[in-house]
Structure formats: structure tokens, C-alpha cells
PDB file of C-alpha atoms in Angstrom:
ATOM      1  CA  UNK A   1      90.655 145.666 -66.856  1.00 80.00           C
ATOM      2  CA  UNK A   2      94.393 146.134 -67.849  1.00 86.00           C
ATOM      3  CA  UNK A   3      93.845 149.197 -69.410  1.00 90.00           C
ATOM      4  CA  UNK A   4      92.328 150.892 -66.457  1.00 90.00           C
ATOM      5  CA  UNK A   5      95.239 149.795 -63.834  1.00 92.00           C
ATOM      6  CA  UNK A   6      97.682 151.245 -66.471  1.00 93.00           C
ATOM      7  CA  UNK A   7      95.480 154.504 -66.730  1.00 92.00           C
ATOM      8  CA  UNK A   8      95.470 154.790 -63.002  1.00 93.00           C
ATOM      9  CA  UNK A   9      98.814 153.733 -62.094  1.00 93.00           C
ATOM     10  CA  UNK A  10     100.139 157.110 -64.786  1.00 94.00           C
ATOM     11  CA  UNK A  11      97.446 159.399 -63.251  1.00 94.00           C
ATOM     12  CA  UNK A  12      99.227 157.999 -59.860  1.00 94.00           C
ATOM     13  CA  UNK A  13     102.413 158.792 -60.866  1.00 92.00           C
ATOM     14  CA  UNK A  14     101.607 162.470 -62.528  1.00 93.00           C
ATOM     15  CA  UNK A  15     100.377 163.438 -59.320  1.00 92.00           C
ATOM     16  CA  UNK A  16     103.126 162.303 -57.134  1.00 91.00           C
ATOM     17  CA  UNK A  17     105.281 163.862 -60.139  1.00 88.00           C
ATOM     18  CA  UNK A  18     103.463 166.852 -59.670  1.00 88.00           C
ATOM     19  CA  UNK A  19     103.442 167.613 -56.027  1.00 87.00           C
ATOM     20  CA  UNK A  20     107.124 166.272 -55.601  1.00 83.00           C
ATOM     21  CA  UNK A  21     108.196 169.277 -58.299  1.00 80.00           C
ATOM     22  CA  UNK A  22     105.672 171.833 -56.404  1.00 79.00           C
ATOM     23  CA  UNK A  23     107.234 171.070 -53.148  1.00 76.00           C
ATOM     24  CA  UNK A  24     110.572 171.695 -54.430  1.00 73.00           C
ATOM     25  CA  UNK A  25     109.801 174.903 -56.377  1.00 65.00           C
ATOM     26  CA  UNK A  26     110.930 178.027 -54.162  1.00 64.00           C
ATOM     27  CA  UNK A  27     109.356 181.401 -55.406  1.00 62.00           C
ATOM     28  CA  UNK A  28     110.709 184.359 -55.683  1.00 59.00           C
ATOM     29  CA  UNK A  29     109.200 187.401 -53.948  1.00 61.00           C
ATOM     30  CA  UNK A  30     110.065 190.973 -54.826  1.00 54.00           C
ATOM     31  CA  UNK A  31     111.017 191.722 -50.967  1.00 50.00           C
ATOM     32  CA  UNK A  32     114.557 189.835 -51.524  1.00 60.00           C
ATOM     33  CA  UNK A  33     115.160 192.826 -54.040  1.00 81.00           C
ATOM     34  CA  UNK A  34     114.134 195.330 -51.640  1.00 86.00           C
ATOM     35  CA  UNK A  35     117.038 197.621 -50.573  1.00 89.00           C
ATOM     36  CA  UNK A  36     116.025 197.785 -46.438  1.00 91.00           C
ATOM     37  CA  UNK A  37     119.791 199.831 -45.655  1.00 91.00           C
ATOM     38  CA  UNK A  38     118.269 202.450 -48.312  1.00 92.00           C
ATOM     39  CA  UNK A  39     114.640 202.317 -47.146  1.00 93.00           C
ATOM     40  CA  UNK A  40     115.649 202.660 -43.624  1.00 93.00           C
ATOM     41  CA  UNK A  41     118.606 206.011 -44.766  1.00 93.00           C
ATOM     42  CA  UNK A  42     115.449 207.507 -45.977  1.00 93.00           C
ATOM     43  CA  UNK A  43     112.910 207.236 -43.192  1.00 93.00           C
ATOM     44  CA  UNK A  44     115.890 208.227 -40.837  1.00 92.00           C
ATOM     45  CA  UNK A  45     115.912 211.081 -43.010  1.00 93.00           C
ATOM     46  CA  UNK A  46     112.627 212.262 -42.046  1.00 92.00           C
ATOM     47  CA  UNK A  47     110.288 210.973 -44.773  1.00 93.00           C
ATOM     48  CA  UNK A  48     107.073 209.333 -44.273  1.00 93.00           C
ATOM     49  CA  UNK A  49     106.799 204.978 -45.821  1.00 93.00           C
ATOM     50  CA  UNK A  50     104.856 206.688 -48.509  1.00 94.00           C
ATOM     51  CA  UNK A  51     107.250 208.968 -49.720  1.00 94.00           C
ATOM     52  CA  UNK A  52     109.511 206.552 -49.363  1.00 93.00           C
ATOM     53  CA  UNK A  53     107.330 203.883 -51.527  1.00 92.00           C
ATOM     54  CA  UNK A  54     107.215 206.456 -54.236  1.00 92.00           C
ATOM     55  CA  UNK A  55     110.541 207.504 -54.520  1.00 92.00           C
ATOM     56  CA  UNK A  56     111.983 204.202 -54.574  1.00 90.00           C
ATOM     57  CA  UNK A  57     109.188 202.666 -56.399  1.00 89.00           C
ATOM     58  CA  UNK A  58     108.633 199.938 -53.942  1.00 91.00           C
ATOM     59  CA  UNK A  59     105.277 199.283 -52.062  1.00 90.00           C
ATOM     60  CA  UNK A  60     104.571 201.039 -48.826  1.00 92.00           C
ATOM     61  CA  UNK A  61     103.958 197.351 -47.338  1.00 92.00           C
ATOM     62  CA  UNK A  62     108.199 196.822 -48.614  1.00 91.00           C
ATOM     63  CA  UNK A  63     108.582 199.788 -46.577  1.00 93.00           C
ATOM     64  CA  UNK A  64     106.845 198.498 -43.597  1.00 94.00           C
ATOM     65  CA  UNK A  65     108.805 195.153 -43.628  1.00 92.00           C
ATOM     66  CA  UNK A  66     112.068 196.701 -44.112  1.00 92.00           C
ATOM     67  CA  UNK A  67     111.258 198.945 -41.225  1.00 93.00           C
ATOM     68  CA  UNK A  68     110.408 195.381 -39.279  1.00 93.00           C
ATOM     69  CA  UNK A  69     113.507 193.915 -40.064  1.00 92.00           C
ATOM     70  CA  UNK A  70     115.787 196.532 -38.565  1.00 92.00           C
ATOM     71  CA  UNK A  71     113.807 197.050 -35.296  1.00 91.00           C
ATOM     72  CA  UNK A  72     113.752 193.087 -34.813  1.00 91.00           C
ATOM     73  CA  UNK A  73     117.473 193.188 -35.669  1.00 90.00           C
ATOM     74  CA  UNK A  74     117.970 195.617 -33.069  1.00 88.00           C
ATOM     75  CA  UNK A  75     116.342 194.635 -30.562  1.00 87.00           C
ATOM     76  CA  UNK A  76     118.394 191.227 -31.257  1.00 84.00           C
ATOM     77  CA  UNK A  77     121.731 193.263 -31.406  1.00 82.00           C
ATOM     78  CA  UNK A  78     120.893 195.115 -27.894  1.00 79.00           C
ATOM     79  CA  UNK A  79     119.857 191.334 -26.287  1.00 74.00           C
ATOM     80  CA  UNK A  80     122.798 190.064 -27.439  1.00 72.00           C
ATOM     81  CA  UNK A  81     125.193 192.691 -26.194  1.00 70.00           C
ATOM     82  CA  UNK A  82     123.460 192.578 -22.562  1.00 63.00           C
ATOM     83  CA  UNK A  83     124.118 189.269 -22.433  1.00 67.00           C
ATOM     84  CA  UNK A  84     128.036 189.532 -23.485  1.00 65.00           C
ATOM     85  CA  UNK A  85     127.966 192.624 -20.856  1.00 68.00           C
ATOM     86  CA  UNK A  86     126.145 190.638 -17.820  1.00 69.00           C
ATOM     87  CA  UNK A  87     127.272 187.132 -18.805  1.00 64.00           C
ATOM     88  CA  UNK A  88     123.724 186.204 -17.962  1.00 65.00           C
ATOM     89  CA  UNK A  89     120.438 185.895 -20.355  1.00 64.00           C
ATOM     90  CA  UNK A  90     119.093 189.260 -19.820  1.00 56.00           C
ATOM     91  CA  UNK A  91     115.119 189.402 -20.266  1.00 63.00           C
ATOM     92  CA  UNK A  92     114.529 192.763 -22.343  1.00 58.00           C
ATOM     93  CA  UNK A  93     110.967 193.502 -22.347  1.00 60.00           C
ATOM     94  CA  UNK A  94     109.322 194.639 -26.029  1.00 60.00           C
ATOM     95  CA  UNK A  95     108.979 198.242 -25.432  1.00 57.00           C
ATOM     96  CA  UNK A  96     112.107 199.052 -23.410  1.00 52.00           C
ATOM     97  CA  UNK A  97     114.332 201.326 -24.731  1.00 55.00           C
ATOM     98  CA  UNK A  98     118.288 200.424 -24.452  1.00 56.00           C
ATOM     99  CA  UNK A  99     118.440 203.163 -22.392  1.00 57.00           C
ATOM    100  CA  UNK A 100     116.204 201.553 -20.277  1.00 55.00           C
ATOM    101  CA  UNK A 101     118.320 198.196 -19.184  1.00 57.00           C
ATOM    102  CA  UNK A 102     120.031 197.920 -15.895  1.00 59.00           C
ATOM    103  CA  UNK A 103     123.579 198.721 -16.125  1.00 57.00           C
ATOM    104  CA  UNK A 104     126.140 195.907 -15.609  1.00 57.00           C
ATOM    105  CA  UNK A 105     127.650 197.630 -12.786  1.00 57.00           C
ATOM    106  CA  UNK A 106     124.178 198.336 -11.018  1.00 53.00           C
ATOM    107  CA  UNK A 107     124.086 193.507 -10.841  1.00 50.00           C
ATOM    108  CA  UNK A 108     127.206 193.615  -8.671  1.00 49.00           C
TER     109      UNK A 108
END
């Protein structure tokens, strides 16, 4: 009977071992090695994602996310510098262009 509360306290404690070590791994994905200011010089450029996949050897789907990243961070940027401008939160909608916002000196 001993035997068996030893065996099940270690399987016990290689488990919690375990899942304690998974949960602190981190893994490392390729698209933190992904150059997005180069990916994005190139489809400014002109070229299509997979043109751009080739020539950089990257996956077209790296492509796609880089191309993410900079129109979220724009549309961030432009939020941002409404609401310095107004002094206000400004609501931009998701397919407005910059060009589109109202003017600070049209809320006076």
C-alpha cells in the first residue's frame, strides 16, 4: 500500500513538473525574424506578396502579416494624431481614409 502512494505521489509531481515547465516555455516563431520595413519597401514598390515571398524567401502568409501590422499601425498613428489635433477621442471608422476626417478647424 506504501508503494503505490509513493508511485502516485512522483507521477503527481512529474505532471505538475511538467505542465509548470510547458507553461513557462515561450516559442519562437519565424515571424519575429521577419523584416516587415523591407517587406512593406517592396510591395510599395509595386510587387505582388508573392514576389515578395520569393525574393525574400519568406512565406506569402509573412507577407500578409507584415502588411497587417503596418495598416493597424497606421491607422493607430492617424487616431492618435486626431486626437492630439482635436483634444477629443476622435471615432475613425475602419475604411476611412485620413483624408477623410473632419478637419480641426471645421469642430470650432
Amino acid at each position: 500500500m506504501a508503494i503505490r502512494r509513493i508511485a502516485v505521489a512522483a507521477a503527481s509531481a512529474m505532471l505538475v513538473a511538467t505542465i509548470v515547465l510547458a507553461a513557462n516555455a515561450h516559442p519562437a516563431y519565424a515571424a519575429d525574424k521577419v523584416d516587415c520595413d523591407a517587406v512593406m519597401n517592396e510591395l510599395h514598390s509595386g510587387k505582388h506578396a508573392k514576389e515578395v515571398a520569393t525574393d525574400l524567401s519568406i512565406s506569402t502568409s509573412s507577407v500578409y502579416r507584415c502588411e497587417r501590422k503596418a495598416n493597424a499601425a497606421a491607422k493607430a498613428a492617424t487616431k492618435t494624431s486626431l486626437q492630439a489635433q482635436t483634444g477629443r477621442k476622435v471615432r475613425v471608422h475602419p475604411m476611412a481614409s485620413p483624408a477623410a476626417a473632419p478637419s480641426p478647424a471645421m469642430s470650432k
